[in-house]
Short mmCIF file of C-alpha atoms and ligand atoms in Angstrom, two decimals:
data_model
loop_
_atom_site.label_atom_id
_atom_site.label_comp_id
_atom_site.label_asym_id
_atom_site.label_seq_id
_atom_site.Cartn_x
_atom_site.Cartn_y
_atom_site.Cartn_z
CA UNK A 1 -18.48 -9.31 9.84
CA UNK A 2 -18.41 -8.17 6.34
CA UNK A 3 -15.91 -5.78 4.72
CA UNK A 4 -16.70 -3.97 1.85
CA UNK A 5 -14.52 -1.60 -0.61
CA UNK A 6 -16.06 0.58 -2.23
CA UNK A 7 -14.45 3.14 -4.97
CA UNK A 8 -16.50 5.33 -6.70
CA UNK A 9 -16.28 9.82 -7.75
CA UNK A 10 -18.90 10.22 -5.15
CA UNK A 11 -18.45 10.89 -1.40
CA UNK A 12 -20.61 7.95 0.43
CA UNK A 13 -23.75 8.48 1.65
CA UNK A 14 -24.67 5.40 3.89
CA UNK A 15 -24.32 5.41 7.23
CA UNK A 16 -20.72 7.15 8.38
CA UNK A 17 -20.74 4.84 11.92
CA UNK A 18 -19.68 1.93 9.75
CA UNK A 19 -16.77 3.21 7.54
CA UNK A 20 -13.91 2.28 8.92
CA UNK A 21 -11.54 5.01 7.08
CA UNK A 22 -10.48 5.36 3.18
CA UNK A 23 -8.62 7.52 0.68
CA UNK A 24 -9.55 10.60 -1.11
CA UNK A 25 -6.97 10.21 -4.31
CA UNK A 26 -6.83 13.07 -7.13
CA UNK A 27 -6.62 17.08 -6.21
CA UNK A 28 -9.89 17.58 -3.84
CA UNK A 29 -11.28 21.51 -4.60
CA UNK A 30 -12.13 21.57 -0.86
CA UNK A 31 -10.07 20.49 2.29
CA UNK A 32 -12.97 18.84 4.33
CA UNK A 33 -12.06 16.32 6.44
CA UNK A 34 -14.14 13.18 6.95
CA UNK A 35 -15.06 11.84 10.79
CA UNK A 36 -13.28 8.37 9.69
CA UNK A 37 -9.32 8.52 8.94
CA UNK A 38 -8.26 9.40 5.46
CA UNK A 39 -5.59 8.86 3.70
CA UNK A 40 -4.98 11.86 1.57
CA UNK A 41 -3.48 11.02 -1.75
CA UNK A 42 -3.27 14.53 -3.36
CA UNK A 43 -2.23 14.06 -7.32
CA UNK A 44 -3.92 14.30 -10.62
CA UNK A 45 -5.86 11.75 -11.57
CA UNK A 46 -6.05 10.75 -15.77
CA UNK A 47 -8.84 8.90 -17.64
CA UNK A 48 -11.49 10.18 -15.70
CA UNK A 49 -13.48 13.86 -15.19
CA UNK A 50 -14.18 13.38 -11.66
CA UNK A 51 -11.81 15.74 -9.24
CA UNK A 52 -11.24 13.24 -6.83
CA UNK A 53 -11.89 9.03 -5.85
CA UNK A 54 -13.19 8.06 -2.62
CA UNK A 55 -11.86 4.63 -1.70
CA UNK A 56 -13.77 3.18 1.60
CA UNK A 57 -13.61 0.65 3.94
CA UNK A 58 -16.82 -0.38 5.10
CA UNK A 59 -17.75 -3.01 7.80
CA UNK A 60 -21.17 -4.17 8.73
CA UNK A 61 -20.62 -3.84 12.25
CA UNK A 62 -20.43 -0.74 14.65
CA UNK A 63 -16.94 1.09 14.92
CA UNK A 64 -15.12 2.86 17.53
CA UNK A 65 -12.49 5.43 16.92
CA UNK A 66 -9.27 6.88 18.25
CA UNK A 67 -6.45 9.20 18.19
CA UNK A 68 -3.59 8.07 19.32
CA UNK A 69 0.05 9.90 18.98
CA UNK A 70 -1.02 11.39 16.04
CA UNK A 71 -2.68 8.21 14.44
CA UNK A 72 -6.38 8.90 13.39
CA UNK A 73 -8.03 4.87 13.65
CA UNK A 74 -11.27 2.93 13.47
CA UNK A 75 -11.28 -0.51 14.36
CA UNK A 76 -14.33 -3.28 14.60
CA UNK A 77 -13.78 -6.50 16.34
CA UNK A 78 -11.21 -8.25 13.91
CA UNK A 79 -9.94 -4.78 11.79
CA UNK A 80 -8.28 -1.63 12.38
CA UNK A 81 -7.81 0.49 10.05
CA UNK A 82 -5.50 3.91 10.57
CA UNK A 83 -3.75 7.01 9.13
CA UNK A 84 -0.40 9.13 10.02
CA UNK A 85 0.69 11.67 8.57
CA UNK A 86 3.72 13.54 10.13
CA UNK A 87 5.59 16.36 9.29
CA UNK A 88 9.14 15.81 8.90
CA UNK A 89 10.57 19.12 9.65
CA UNK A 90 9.54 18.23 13.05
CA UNK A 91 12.25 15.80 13.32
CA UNK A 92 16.22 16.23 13.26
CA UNK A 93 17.87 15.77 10.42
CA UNK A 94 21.36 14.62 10.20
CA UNK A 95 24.52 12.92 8.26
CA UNK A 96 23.76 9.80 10.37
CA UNK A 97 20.01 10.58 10.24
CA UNK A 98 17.74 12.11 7.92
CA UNK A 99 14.74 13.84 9.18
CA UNK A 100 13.06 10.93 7.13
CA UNK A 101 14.33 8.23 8.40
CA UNK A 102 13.89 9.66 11.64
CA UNK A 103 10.04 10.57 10.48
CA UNK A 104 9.66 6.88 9.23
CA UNK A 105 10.76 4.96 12.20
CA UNK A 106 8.74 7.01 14.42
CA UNK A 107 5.36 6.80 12.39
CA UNK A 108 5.77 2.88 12.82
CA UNK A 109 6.90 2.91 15.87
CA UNK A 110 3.59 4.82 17.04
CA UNK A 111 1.94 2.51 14.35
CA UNK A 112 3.23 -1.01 16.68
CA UNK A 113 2.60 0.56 19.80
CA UNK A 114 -1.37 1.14 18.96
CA UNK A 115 -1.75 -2.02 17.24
CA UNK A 116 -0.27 -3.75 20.34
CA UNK A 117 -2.23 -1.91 22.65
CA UNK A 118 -5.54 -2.97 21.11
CA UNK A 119 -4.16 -6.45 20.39
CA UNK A 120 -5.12 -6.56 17.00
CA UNK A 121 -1.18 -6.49 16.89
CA UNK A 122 -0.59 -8.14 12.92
CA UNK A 123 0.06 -5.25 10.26
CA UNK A 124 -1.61 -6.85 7.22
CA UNK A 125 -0.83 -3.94 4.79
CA UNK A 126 0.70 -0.46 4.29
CA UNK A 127 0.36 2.78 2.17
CA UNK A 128 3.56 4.73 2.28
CA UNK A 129 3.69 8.44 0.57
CA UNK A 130 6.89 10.73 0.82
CA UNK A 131 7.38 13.71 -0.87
CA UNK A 132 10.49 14.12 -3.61
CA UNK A 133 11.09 10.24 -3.01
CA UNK A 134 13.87 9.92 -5.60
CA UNK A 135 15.69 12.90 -4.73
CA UNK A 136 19.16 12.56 -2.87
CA UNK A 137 19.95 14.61 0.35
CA UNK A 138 22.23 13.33 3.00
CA UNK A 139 24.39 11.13 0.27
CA UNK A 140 21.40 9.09 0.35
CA UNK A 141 18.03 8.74 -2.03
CA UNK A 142 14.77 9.45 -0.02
CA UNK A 143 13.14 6.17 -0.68
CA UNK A 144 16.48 4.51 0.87
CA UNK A 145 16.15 6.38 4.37
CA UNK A 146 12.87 5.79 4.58
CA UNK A 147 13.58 1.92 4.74
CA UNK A 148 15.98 2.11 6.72
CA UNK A 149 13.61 4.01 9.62
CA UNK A 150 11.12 1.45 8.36
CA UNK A 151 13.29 -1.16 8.77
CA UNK A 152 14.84 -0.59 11.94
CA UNK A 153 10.88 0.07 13.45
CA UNK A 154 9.90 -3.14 12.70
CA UNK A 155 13.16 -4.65 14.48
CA UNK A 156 12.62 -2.61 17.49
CA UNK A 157 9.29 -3.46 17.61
CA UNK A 158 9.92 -7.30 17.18
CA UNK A 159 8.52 -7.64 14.20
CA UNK A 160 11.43 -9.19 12.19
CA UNK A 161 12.08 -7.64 8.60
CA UNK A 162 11.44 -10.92 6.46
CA UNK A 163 8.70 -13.37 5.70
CA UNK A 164 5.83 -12.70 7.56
CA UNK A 165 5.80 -8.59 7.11
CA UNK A 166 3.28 -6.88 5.30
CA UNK A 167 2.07 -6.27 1.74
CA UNK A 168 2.81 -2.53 0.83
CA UNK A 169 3.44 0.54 -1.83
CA UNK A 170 5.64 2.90 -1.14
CA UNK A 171 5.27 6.00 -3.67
CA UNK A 172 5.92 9.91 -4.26
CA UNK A 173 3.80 12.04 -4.11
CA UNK A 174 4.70 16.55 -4.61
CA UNK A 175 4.86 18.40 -1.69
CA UNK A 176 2.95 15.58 0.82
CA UNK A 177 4.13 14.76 4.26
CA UNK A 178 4.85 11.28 4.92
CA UNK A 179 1.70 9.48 5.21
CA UNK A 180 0.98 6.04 6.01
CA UNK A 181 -2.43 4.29 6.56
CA UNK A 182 -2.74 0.73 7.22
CA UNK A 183 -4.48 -2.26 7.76
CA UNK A 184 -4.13 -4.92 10.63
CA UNK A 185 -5.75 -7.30 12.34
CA UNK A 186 -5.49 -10.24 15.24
CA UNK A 187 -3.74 -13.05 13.46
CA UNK A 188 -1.27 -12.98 11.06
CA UNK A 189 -2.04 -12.74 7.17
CA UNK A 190 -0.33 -15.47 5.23
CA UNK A 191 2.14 -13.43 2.83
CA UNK A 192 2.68 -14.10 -0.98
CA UNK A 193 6.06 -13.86 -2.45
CA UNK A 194 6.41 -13.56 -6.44
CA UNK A 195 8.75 -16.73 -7.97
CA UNK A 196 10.16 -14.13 -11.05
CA UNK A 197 11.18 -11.77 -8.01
CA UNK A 198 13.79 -11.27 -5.41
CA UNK A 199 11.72 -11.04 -1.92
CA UNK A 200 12.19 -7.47 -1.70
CA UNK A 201 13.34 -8.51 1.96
CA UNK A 202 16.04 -9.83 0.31
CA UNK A 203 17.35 -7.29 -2.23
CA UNK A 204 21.11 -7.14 -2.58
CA UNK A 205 22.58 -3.70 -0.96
CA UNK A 206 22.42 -2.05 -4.56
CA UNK A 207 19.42 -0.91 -3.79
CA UNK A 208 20.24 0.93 -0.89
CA UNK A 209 22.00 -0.05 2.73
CA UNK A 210 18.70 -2.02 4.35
CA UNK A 211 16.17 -4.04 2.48
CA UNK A 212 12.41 -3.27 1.89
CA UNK A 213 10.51 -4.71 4.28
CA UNK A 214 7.33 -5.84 2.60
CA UNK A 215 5.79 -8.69 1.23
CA UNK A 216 4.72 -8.92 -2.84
CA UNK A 217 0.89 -9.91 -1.37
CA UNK A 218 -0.99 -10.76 1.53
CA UNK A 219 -4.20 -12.95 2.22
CA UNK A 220 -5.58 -11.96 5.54
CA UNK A 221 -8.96 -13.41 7.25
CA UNK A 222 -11.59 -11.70 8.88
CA UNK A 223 -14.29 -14.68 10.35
CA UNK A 224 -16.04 -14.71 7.03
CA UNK A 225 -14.23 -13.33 4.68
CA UNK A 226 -10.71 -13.47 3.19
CA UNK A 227 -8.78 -10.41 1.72
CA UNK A 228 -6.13 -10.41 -1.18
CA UNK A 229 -3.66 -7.67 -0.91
CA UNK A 230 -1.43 -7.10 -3.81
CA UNK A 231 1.87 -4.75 -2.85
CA UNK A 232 2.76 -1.93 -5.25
CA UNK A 233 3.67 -3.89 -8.59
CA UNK A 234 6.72 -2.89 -10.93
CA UNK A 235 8.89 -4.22 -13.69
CA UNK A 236 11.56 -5.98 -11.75
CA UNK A 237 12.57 -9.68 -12.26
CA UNK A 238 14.77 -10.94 -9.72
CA UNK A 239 15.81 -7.63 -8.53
CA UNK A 240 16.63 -5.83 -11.71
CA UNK A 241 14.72 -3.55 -13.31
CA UNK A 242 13.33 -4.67 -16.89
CA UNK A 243 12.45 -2.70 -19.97
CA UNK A 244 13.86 0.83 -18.96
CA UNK A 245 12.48 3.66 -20.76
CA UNK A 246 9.75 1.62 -21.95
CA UNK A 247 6.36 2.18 -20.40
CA UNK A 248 4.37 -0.47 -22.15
CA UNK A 249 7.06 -2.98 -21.29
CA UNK A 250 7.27 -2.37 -17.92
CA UNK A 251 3.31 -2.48 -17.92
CA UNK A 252 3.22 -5.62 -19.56
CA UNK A 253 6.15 -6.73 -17.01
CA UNK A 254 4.31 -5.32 -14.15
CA UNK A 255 0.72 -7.58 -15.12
CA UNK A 256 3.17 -10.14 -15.35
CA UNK A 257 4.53 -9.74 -11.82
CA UNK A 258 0.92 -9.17 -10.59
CA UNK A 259 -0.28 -12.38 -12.50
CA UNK A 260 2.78 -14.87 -10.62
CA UNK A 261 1.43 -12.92 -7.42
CA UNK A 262 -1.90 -14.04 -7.98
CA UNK A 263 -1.25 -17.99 -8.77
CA UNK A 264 0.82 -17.97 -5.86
CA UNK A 265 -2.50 -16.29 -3.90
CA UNK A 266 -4.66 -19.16 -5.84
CA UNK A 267 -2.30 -21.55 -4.40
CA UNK A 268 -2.75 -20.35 -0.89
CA UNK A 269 -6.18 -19.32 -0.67
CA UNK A 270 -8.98 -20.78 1.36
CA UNK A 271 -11.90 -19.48 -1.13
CA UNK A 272 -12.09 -20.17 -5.06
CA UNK A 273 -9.58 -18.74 -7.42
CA UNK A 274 -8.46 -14.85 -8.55
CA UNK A 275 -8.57 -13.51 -11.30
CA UNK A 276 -7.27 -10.49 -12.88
CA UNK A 277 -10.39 -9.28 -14.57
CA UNK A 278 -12.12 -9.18 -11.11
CA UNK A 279 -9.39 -7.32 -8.47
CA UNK A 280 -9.23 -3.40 -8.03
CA UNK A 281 -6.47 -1.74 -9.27
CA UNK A 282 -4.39 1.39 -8.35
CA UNK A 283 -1.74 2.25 -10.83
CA UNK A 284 0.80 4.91 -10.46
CA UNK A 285 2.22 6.50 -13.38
CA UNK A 286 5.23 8.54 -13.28
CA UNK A 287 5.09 10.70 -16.52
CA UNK A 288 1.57 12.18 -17.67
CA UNK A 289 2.86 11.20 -21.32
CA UNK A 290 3.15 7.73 -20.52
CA UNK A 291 -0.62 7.23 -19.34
CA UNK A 292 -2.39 6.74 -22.62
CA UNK A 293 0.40 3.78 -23.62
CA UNK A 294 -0.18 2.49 -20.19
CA UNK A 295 -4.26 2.41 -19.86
CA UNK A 296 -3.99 0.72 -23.59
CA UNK A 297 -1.50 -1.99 -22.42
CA UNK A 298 -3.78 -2.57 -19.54
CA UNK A 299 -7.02 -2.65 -20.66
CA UNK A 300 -7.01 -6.19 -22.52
CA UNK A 301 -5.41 -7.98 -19.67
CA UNK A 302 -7.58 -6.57 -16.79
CA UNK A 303 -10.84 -6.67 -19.30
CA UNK A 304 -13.55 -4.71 -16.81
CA UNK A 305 -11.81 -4.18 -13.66
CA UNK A 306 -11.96 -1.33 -11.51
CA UNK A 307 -9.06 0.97 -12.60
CA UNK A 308 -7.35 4.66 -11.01
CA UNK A 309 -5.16 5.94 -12.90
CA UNK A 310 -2.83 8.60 -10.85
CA UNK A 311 0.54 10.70 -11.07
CA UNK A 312 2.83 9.65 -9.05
CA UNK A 313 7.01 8.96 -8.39
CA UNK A 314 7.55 5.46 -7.86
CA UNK A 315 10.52 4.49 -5.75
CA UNK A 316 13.41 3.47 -8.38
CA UNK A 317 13.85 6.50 -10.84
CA UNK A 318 14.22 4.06 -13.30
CA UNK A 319 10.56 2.51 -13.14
CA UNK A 320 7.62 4.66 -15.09
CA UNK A 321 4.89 2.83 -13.16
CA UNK A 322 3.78 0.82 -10.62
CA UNK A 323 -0.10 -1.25 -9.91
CA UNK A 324 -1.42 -2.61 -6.99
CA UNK A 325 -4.63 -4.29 -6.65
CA UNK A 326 -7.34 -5.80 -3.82
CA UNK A 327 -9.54 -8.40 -3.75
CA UNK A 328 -11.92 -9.98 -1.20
CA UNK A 329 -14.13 -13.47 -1.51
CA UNK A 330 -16.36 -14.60 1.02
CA UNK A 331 -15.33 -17.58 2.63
CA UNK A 332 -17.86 -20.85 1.96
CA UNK A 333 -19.94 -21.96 5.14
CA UNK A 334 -19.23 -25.48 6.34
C1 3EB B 1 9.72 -3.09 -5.84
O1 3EB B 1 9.20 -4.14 -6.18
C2 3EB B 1 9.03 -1.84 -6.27
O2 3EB B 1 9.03 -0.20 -0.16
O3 3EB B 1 7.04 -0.71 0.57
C3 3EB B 1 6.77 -1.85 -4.26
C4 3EB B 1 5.93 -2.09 -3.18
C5 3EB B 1 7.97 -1.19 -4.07
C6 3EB B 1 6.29 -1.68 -1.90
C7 3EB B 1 7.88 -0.61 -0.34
C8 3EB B 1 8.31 -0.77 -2.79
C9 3EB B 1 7.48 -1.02 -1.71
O4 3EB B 1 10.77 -3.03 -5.19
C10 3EB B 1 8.87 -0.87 -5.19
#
């Protein structure tokens, strides 16, 4: 099987039986929704004209499709791919627990139970949006309850919360439910961990009561083909935030982070090496006056590479943007 992203302005026109889901990312004029699940990441997009970009997952095999507890999923042989959103006024919110947290350990509870009951049961990678993600309610920040739901999911679900858990982002978006879409497969991707950074696993309770459970990177294998996931990407070393208040420092800290990421991937990988001029990058920027110091920082040290540019809150108030990227190499015949 082959897996193809594609990211382009334009909806896709091939044939819809073998997309296995996507995003729509910028401020769509319409609200049509695809037959495949979609992530919706509603926020203006800068550097670019086009209203909207369509990222897709495409396999060269035939799909089949389900709902299930509110999840929207394709999956082929080795690959599902799936979307929840849910609405957290739906769920209780109190001192001890936040309608969030609540919201978040529910979506991946749902998430587990699917995956395990079509035994591709290994979550290989996570998009996590939540609106107002900085703000403070119930004496705690947003971001903070969400991990601990999160968190406490993947415990429940036996899972464990460090080393082998999934490469992620976890970002705000205005006004959006919390939304997750994912990746998984049957056998576990073989995560990367950045040497200038605290495993975010590991973070010291600064940061809020329960640790993050992701992974800086992932490289998971379909028969053919191996995939490089890169986690949301910020300006932390160790587990401090560097360079405050300065967007093209924390850019230039955040390649820097991405770069470590990607020797360790090059160190780990079954196919020849990575390299930064050839992965596809998402970047989140938190103040529209930042972007055109950001996209200049960038440009040299990503040369040609496929670039989105989008508003967004990342999950420290301190940090002005955040990057992740994807690759995929074919793996050599022998
Ligand atoms: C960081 O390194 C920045 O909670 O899933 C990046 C990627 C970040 C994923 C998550 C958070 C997450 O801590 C924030």
């Amino acid at each position: 099987m082959n897996l193809e992203f594609l990211s382009s302005p334009f909806a896709v026109s091939r044939e819809t039986g073998r997309i296995l889901g996507g995003a729509v990312i910028g401020e769509p004029p319409g609200a049509a929704v695809p037959a495949w699940p979609e992530q919706r990441v509603i926020a203006p997009l800068f550097g670019t004209n086009a209203a909207v970009f369509q990222e897709t997952w495409l396999v060269d095999q035939p799909v089949s499709s389900g709902q299930s507890e509110g999840i929207a999923w394709r999956r082929s042989d080795d690959l599902l791919y799936g979307v929840i959103e849910l609405d957290e006024a739906a769920f209780p919110d109190s001192t001890e627990c936040s309608a969030l947290q609540a919201a978040s350990e529910e979506a991946y509870r749902r998430i587990f139970r699917l995956l395990d009951a079509q035994q591709l049961p290994h979550l290989w990678r996570a998009w996590n949006y939540m609106a107002e993600i900085n703000r403070e309610t119930n004496g705690l920040e947003r971001y903070r309850q969400f991990n601990i739901g999160r968190q406490d999911a993947f415990l429940e679900c036996h899972r464990g919360a460090t080393g082998n858990v999934p490469a992620a982002c976890a970002i705000g978006l205005a006004g959006a439910p919390l939304s997750i879409a994912f990746m998984a497969g049957p056998a576990p991707a073989v995560p990367l961990e950045n040497p200038r950074q605290v495993s975010a696993y590991n973070y010291p309770s600064d940061y809020g009561p329960r640790s993050p459970t992701f992974s800086r990177g992932a490289l998971a294998y379909l028969p053919a083909q191996e995939l490089l996931f890169i986690s949301g990407t910020a300006s932390i070393v160790g587990h401090q935030t560097v360079a405050p208040g300065d967007p093209a420092g924390q850019c230039r800290e955040s390649m820097a982070n991405i770069a470590a990421v990607v020797t360790e991937a090059n160190r780990k990988c079954r196919t020849g090496p990575y390299v930064l001029s050839q992965l596809s990058y998402r970047v989140y920027v938190r103040r529209a006056d930042d972007f055109g110091m950001i996209r200049e920082e960038l440009t040299p040290l990503v040369g040609a590479a496929d670039l989105v540019f989008v508003q967004a809150d990342i999950c420290r108030s301190d940090l002005l943007l955040e990057i992740e990227a994807f690759a995929t190499h074919m793996l050599e015949e022998n």
